[in-house]
Tab-separated table of C-alpha atoms in Angstrom:
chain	number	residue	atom	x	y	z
K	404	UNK	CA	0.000	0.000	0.000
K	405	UNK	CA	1.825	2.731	-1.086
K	406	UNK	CA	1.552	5.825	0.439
K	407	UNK	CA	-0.113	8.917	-1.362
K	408	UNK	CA	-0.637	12.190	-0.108
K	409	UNK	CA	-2.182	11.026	3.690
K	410	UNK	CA	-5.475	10.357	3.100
K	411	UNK	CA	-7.972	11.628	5.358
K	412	UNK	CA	-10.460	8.955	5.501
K	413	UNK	CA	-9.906	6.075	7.388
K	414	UNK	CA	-11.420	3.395	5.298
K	415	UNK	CA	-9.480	0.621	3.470
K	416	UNK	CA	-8.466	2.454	0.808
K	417	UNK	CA	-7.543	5.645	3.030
K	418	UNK	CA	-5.215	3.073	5.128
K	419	UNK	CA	-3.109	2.187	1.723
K	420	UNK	CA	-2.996	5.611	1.390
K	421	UNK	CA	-2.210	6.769	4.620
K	422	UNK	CA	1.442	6.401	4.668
K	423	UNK	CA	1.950	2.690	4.958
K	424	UNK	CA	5.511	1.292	3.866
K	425	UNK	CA	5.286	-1.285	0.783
K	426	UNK	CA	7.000	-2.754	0.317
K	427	UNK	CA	10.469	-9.350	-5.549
K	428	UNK	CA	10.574	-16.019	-7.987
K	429	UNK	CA	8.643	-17.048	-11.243
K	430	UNK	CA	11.518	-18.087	-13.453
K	431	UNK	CA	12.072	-15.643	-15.987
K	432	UNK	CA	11.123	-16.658	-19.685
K	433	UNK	CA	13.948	-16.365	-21.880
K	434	UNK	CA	13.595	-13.908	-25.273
K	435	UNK	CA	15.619	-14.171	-27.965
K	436	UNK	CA	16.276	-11.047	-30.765
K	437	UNK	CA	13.543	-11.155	-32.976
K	438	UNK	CA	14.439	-8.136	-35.485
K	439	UNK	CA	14.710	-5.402	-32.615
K	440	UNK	CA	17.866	-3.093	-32.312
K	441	UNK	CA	21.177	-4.656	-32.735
K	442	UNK	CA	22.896	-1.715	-30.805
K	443	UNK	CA	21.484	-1.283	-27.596
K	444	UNK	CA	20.210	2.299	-26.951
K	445	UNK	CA	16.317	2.836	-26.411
K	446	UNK	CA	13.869	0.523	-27.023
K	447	UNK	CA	11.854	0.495	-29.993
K	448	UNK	CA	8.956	2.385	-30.750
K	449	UNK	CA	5.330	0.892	-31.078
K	450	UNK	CA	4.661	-0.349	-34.685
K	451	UNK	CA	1.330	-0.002	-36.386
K	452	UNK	CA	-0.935	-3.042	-35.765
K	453	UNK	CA	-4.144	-3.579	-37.403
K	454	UNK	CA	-7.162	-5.214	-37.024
K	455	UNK	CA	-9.168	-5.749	-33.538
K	456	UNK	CA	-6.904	-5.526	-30.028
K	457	UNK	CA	-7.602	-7.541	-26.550
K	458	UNK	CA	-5.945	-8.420	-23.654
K	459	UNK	CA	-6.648	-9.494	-20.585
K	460	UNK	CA	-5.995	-7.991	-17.934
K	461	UNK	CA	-4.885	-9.003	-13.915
K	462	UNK	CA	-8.947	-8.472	-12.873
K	463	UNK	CA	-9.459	-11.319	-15.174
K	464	UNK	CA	-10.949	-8.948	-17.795
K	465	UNK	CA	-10.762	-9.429	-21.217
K	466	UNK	CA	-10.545	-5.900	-22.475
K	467	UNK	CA	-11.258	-5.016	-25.869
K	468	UNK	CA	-11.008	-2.381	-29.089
K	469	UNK	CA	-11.499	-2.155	-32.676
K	470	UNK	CA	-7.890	-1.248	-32.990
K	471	UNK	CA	-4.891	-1.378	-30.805
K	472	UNK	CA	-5.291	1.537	-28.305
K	473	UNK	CA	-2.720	4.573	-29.215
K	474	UNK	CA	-4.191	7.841	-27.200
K	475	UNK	CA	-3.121	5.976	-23.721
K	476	UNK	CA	-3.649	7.339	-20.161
K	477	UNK	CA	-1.674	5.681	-17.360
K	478	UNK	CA	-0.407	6.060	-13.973
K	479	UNK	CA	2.556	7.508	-13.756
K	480	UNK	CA	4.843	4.855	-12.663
K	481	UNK	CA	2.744	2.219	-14.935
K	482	UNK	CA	3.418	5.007	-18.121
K	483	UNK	CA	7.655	4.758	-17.037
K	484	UNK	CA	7.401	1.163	-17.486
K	485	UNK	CA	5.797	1.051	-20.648
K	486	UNK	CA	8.194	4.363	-22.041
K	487	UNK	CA	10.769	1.455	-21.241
K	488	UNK	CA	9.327	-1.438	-23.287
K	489	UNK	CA	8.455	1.354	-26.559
K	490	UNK	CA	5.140	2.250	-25.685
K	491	UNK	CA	4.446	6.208	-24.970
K	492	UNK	CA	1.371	7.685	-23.521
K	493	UNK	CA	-0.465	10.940	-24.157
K	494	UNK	CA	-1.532	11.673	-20.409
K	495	UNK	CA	-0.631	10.283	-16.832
K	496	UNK	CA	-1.872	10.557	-13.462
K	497	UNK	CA	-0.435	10.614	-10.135
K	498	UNK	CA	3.381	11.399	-8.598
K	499	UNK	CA	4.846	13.024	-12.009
K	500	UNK	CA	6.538	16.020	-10.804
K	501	UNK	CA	7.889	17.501	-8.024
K	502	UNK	CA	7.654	21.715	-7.629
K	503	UNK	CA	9.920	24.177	-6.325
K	504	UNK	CA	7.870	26.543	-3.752
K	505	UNK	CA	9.890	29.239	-4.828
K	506	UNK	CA	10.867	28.913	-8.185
K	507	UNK	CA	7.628	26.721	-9.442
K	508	UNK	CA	10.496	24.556	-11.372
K	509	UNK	CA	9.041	21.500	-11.803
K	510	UNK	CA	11.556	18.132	-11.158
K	511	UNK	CA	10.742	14.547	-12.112
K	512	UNK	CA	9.086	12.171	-9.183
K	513	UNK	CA	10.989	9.572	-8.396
K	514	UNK	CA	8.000	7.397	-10.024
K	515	UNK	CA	8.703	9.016	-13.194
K	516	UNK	CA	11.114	7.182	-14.304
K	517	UNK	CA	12.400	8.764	-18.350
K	518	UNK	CA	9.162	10.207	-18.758
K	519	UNK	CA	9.207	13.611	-19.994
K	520	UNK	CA	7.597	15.363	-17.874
K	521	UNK	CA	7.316	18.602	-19.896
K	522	UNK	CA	5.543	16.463	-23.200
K	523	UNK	CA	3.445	14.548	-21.277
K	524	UNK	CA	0.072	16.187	-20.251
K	525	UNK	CA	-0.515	15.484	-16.182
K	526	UNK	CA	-4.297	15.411	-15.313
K	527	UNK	CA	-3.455	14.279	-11.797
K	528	UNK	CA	-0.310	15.112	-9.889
K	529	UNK	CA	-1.749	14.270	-6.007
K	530	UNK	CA	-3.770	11.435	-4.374
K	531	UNK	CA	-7.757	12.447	-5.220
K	532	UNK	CA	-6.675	14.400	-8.172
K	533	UNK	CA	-7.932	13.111	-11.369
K	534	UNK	CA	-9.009	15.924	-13.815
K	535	UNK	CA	-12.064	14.149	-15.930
K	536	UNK	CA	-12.200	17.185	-18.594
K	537	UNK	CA	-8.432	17.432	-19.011
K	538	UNK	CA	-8.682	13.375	-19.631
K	539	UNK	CA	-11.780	13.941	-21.853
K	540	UNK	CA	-9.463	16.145	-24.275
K	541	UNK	CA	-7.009	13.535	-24.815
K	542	UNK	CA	-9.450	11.699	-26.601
K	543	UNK	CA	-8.305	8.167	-24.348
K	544	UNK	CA	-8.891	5.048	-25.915
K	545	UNK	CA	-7.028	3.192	-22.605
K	546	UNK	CA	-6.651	3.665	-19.224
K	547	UNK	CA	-3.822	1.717	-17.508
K	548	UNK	CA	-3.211	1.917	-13.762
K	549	UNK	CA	-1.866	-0.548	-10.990
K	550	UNK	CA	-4.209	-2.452	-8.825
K	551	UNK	CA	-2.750	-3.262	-4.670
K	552	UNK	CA	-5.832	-4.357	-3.973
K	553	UNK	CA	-8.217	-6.541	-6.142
K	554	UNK	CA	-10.385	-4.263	-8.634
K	555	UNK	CA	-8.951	-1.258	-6.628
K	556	UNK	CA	-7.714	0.642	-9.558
K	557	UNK	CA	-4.538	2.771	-8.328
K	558	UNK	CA	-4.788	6.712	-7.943
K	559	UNK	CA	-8.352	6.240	-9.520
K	560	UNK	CA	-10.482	8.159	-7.604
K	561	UNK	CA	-13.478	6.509	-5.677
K	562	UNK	CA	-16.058	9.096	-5.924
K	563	UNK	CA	-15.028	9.497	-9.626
K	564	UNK	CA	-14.523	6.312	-10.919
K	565	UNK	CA	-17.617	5.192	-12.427
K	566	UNK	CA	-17.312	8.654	-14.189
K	567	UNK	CA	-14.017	7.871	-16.052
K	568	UNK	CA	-14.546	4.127	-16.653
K	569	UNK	CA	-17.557	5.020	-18.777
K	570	UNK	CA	-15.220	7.268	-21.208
K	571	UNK	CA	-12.728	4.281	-22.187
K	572	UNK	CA	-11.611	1.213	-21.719
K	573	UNK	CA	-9.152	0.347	-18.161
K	574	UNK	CA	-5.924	-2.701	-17.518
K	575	UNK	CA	-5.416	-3.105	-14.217
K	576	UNK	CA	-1.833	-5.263	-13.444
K	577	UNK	CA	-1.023	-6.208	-10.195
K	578	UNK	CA	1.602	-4.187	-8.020
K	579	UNK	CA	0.735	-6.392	-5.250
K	580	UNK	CA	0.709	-10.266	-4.391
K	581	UNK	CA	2.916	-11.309	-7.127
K	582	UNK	CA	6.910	-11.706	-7.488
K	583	UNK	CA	8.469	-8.909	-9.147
K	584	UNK	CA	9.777	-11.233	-12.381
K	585	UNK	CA	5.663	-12.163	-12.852
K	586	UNK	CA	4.805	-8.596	-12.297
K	587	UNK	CA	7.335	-7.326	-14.930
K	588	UNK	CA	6.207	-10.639	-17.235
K	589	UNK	CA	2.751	-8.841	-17.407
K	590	UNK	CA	3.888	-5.478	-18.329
K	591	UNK	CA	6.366	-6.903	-21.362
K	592	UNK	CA	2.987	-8.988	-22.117
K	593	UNK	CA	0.946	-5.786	-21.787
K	594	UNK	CA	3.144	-3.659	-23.859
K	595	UNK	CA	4.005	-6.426	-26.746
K	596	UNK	CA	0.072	-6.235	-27.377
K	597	UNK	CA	0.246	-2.605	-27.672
K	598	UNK	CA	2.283	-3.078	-30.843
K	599	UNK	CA	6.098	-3.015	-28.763
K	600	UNK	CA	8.973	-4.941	-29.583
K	601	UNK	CA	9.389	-6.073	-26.445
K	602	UNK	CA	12.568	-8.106	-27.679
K	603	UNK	CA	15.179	-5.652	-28.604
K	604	UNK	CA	18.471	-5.828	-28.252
K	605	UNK	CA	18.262	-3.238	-25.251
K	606	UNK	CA	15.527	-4.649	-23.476
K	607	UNK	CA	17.650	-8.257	-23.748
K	608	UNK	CA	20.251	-7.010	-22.110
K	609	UNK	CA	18.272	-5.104	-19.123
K	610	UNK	CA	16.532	-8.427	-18.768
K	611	UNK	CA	19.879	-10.202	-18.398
K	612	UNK	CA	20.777	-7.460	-16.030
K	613	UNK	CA	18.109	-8.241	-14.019
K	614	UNK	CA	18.865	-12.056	-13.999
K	615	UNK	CA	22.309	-11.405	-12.388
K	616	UNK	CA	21.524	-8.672	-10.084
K	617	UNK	CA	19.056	-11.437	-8.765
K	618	UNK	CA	21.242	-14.256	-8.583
K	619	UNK	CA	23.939	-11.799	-6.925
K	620	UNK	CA	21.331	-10.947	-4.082
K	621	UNK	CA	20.761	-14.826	-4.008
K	622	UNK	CA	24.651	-14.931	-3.351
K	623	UNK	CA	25.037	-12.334	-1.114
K	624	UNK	CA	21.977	-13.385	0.985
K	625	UNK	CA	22.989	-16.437	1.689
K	626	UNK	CA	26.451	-15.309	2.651
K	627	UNK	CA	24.962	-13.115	4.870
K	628	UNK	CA	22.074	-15.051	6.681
K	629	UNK	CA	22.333	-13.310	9.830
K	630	UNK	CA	21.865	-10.035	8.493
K	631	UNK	CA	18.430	-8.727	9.160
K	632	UNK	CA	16.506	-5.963	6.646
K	633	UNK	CA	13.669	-3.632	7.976
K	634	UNK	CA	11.383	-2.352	5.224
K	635	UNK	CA	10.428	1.096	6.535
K	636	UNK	CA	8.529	4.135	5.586
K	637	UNK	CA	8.446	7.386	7.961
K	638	UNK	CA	5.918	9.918	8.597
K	639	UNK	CA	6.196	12.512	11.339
K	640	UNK	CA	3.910	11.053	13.757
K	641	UNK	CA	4.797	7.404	12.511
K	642	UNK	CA	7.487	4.889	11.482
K	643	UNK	CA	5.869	1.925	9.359
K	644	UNK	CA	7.220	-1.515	9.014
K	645	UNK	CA	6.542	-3.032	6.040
K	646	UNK	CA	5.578	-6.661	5.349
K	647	UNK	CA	7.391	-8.625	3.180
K	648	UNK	CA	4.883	-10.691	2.324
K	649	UNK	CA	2.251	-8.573	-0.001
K	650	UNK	CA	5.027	-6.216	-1.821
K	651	UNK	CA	6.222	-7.335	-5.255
K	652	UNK	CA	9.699	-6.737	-4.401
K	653	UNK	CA	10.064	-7.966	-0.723
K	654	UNK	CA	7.930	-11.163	-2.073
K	655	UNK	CA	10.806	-11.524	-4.679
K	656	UNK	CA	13.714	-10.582	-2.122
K	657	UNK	CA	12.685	-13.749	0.546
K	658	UNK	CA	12.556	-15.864	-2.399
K	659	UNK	CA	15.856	-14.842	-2.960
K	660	UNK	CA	16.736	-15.881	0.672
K	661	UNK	CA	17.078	-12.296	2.383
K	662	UNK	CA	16.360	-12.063	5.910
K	663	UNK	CA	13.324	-9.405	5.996
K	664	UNK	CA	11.839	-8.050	9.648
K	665	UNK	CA	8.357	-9.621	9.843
K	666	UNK	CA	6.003	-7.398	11.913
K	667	UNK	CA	4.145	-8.993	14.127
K	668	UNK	CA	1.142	-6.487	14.459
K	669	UNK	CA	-0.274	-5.737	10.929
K	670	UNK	CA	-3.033	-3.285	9.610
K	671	UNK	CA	-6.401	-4.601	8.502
K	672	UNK	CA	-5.072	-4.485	5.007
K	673	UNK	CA	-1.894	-6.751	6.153
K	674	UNK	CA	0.415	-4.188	4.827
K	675	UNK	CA	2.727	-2.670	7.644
K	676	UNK	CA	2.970	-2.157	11.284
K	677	UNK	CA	2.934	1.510	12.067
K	678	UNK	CA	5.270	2.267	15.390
K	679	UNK	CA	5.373	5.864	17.527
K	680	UNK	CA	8.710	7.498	17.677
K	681	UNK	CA	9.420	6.164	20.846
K	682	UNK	CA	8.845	2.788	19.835
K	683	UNK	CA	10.537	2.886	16.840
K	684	UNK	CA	13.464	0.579	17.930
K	685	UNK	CA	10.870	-2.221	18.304
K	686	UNK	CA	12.582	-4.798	15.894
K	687	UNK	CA	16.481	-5.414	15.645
K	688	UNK	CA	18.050	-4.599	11.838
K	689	UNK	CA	21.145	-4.633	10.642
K	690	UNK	CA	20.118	-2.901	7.091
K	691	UNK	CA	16.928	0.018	7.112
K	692	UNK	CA	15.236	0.550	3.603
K	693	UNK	CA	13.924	3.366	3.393
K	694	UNK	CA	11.230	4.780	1.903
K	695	UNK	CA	12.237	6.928	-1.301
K	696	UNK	CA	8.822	8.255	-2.307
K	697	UNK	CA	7.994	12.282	-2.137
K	698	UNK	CA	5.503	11.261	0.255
K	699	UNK	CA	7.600	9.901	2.855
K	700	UNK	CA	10.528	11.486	5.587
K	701	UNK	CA	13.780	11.344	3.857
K	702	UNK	CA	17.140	10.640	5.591
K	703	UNK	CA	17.519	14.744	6.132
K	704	UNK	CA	13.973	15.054	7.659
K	705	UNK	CA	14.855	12.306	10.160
K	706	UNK	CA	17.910	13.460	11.615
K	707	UNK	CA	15.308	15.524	13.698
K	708	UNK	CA	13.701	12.157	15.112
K	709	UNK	CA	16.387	11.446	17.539
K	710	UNK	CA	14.898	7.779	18.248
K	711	UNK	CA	15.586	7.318	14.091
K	712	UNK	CA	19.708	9.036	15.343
K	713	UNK	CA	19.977	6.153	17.750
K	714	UNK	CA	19.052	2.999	15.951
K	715	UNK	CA	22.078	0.991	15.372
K	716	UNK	CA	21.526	0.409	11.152
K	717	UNK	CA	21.390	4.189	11.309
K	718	UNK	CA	24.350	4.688	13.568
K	719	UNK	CA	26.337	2.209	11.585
K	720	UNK	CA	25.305	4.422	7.961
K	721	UNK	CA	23.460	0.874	6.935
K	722	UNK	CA	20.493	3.009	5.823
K	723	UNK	CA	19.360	2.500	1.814
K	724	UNK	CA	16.788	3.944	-0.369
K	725	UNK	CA	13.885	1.616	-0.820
K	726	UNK	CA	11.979	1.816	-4.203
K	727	UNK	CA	8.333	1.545	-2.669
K	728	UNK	CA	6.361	1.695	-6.036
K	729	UNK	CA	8.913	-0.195	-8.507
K	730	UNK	CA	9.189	0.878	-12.246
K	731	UNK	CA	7.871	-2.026	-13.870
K	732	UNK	CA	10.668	-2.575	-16.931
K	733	UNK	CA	13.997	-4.875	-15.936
K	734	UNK	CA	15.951	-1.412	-17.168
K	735	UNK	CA	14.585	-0.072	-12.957
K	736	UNK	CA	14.295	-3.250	-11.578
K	737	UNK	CA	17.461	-4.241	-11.988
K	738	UNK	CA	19.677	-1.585	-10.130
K	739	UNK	CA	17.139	-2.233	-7.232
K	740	UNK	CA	18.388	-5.828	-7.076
K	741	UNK	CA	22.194	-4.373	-7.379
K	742	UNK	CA	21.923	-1.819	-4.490
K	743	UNK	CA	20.128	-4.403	-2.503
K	744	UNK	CA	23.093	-6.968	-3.222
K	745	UNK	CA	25.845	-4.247	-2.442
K	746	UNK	CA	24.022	-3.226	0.679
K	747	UNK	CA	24.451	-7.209	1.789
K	748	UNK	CA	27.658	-7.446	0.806
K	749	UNK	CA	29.334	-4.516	3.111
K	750	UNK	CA	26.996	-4.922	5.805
K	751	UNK	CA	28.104	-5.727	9.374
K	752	UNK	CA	25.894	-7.343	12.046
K	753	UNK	CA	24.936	-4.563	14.313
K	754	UNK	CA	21.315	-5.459	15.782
C-alpha cells in the first residue's frame, strides 16, 4: 500500500494511502532477438498493428477495441514502465513532478522514471486528483493503472470512478501479491500487445541485467544469513514496518533468501505495522530501507527524530533507499536488485 498524499479517511483504501511502507521467484522466460535493435540504446517504438486488439488484464478482464489503443492514459509509474518497453502515452496521473515553492520549477518524481515530464500532459499530480475534462481532451482510448488491492484501480479516484470508466476502456496489473519477475512478465505482455517490440536488443540485455543482479542478491543473501533488513517508511507522527509478504519486491527478495523483519502487528489491510517514535526501535536490523517516495521522511527530515539518530543500522550508515512503487521494466528493476546486493555485501551485524 503505497503511500499517497495522507489520506484523510480512514477506510481501506484511506489506510493504503495513509502512509503505509510497501514494500520481488517465477523463473524468468527467456527472449531471444527477434528483429529489434542490434545496438542497444532505447527501445523500440510501437509499430502499427491492425485489425481488432484484446488483452486481458490481472482483474481477469478481457478488455477489448477495434484497434490497438494509441491515445493511452496511465499512472505515472505504470506510463515509465511502458516508455521502457516502446510504448508512450499521451496523459498520466499521479506522482509526475515535483515543484519548487519558490521557483515553481518543476523536477521529475521519483516514479517518473524517463518520462518527460514537460511532453506529457498530467491530469493528476496528487492522491484524489484526477481531472475528468483534461482526460476527456485527450481523446483516451485506454486507461492503464496498478491495482494493490483486487479491482482497486490505483490513484483512480473513488467518488469518480464510475465517471471515467464510462469514457474508455481500463488494464489493471497487479503491483501487489505477485513476485516482481511475474509482475514485470505482465507489463512486457501488456506492452508487446500494444504493438512493442518487447525483444530488442536493449531490453535483452536489461533483462539479463536483471537475472544477475538477482542471482547476486541470491549470493550475497545467503552469505549473509544473519543479516536482518527492515522495510520502513516514515511519517512525522509514525514509522511503518513493512511486510514482506504482499510487496512485489520484498515477495521476490525472501525468495531470494534475504532475511526481511516480519512485523508482528499488521493493519487490517496486512500491509505494515505503524510504530510511535518512541517505539521505533521495536525490531532489531542490521540494514533500514527506506522509503524513497515524495511522500515519505527522507534521511535529512529524520535526523530531527532522535529515536531514528539512535538505531544501530542508522548509527552504523546501513540506511538504503527503498523503491516503494517499482518501475515495472527490468531497465529499474534491476539496479534495485544491485543496491540491494551491495548493501548485503558490506553490511556488518549490528542489531
Amino acid at each position: 500500500m503505497p503511500s499517497t498524499a495522507r489520506a484523510t479517511s480512514l477506510t481501506r483504501r484511506g489506510l493504503l494511502a495513509a502512509g503505509g511502507a510497501l514494500g520481488l521467484g517465477a523463473a524468468l522466460a527467456a527472449c531471444g532477438d527477434k528483429g529489434g535493435e542490434k545496438n542497444g540504446g532505447s527501445p523500440a517504438k510501437a509499430s502499427e498493428k491492425s485489425g481488432p486488439w484484446k488483452f486481458t488484464d490481472d482483474r481477469g478482464t478481457a478488455v477489448e477495441a477495434k484497434s490497438t489503443p494509441k491515445n493511452i492514459v496511465a499512472f505515472t509509474g505504470t506510463a515509465a514502465a511502458l516508455k521502457d518497453f516502446g510504448i508512450e502515452v499521451k496523459g498520466v496521473f499521479g506522482p509526475t513532478y515535483v515543484e519548487d515553492p519558490k521557483t515553481k520549477a518543476k523536477t521529475p518524481d521519483v516514479q517518473a522514471g524517463d518520462l518527460d515530464i514537460e511532453k506529457v500532459k498530467v491530469i493528476g499530480n496528487v492522491w484524489g486528483e484526477f481531472k475528468i475534462e483534461e482526460y476527456l481532451k485527450l481523446q483516451p482510448e485506454l486507461l492503464i493503472t496498478d491495482m494493490w488491492e483486487k479491482n482497486d484501480l490505483w490513484y483512480v479516484p473513488a467518488e469518480q470512478k464510475d465517471k471515467i470508466l464510462k469514457i474508455a476502456p481500463s488494464v489493471a496489473l497487479w503491483a501487489a501479491d505477485k513476485s516482481m519477475p511475474a509482475v514485470l512478465q505482465r507489463h512486457a505482455d501488456l506492452a508487446a500487445s500494444l504493438g512493442a517490440d518487447v525483444r530488442t536488443a536493449q531490453i535483452e540485455a536489461d533483462k539479463k541485467r536483471f537475472e544477475a543482479a538477482a542471482e547476486r542478491v541470491r549470493k550475497a543473501a545467503q552469505g549473509k544469513k544473519d543479516i536482518k533488513v527492515l522495510i520502513g517508511s516514515g511519517a512525522p507522527d509514525l514509522f511503518y514496518v513493512s511486510t514482506p509478504v504482499r510487496p512485489t519486491d520484498t515477495l521476490f527478495f525472501k525468495e531470494l533468501g534475504v532475511n526481511i523483519v516480519v512485523p508482528t502487528k499488521l493493519d487490517q489491510g496486512g500491509w505494515f505495522e505503524g510504530l510511535s517514535w518512541e517505539n521505533v526501535d521495536k525490531y532489531q536490523a542490521d540494514i533500514i530501507m527506506l522509503d524513497n517516495r515524495t511522500s515519505a521522511l527522507q534521511p535529512e527530515a529524520l535526523k530531527a527524530k532522535p529515536t531514528w539518530a539512535a538505531l544501530p543500522a542508522v548509527k552504523a550508515g546501513q540506511v538504503i533507499p527503498r523503491v516503494t512503487e517499482p518501475i515495472y521494466s527490468y531497465a529499474k528493476c534491476a539496479p534495485l536488485l544491485e543496491d540491494l546486493a551491495k548493501a548485503l555485501e558490506n553490511a556488518k551485524k549490528v542489531s
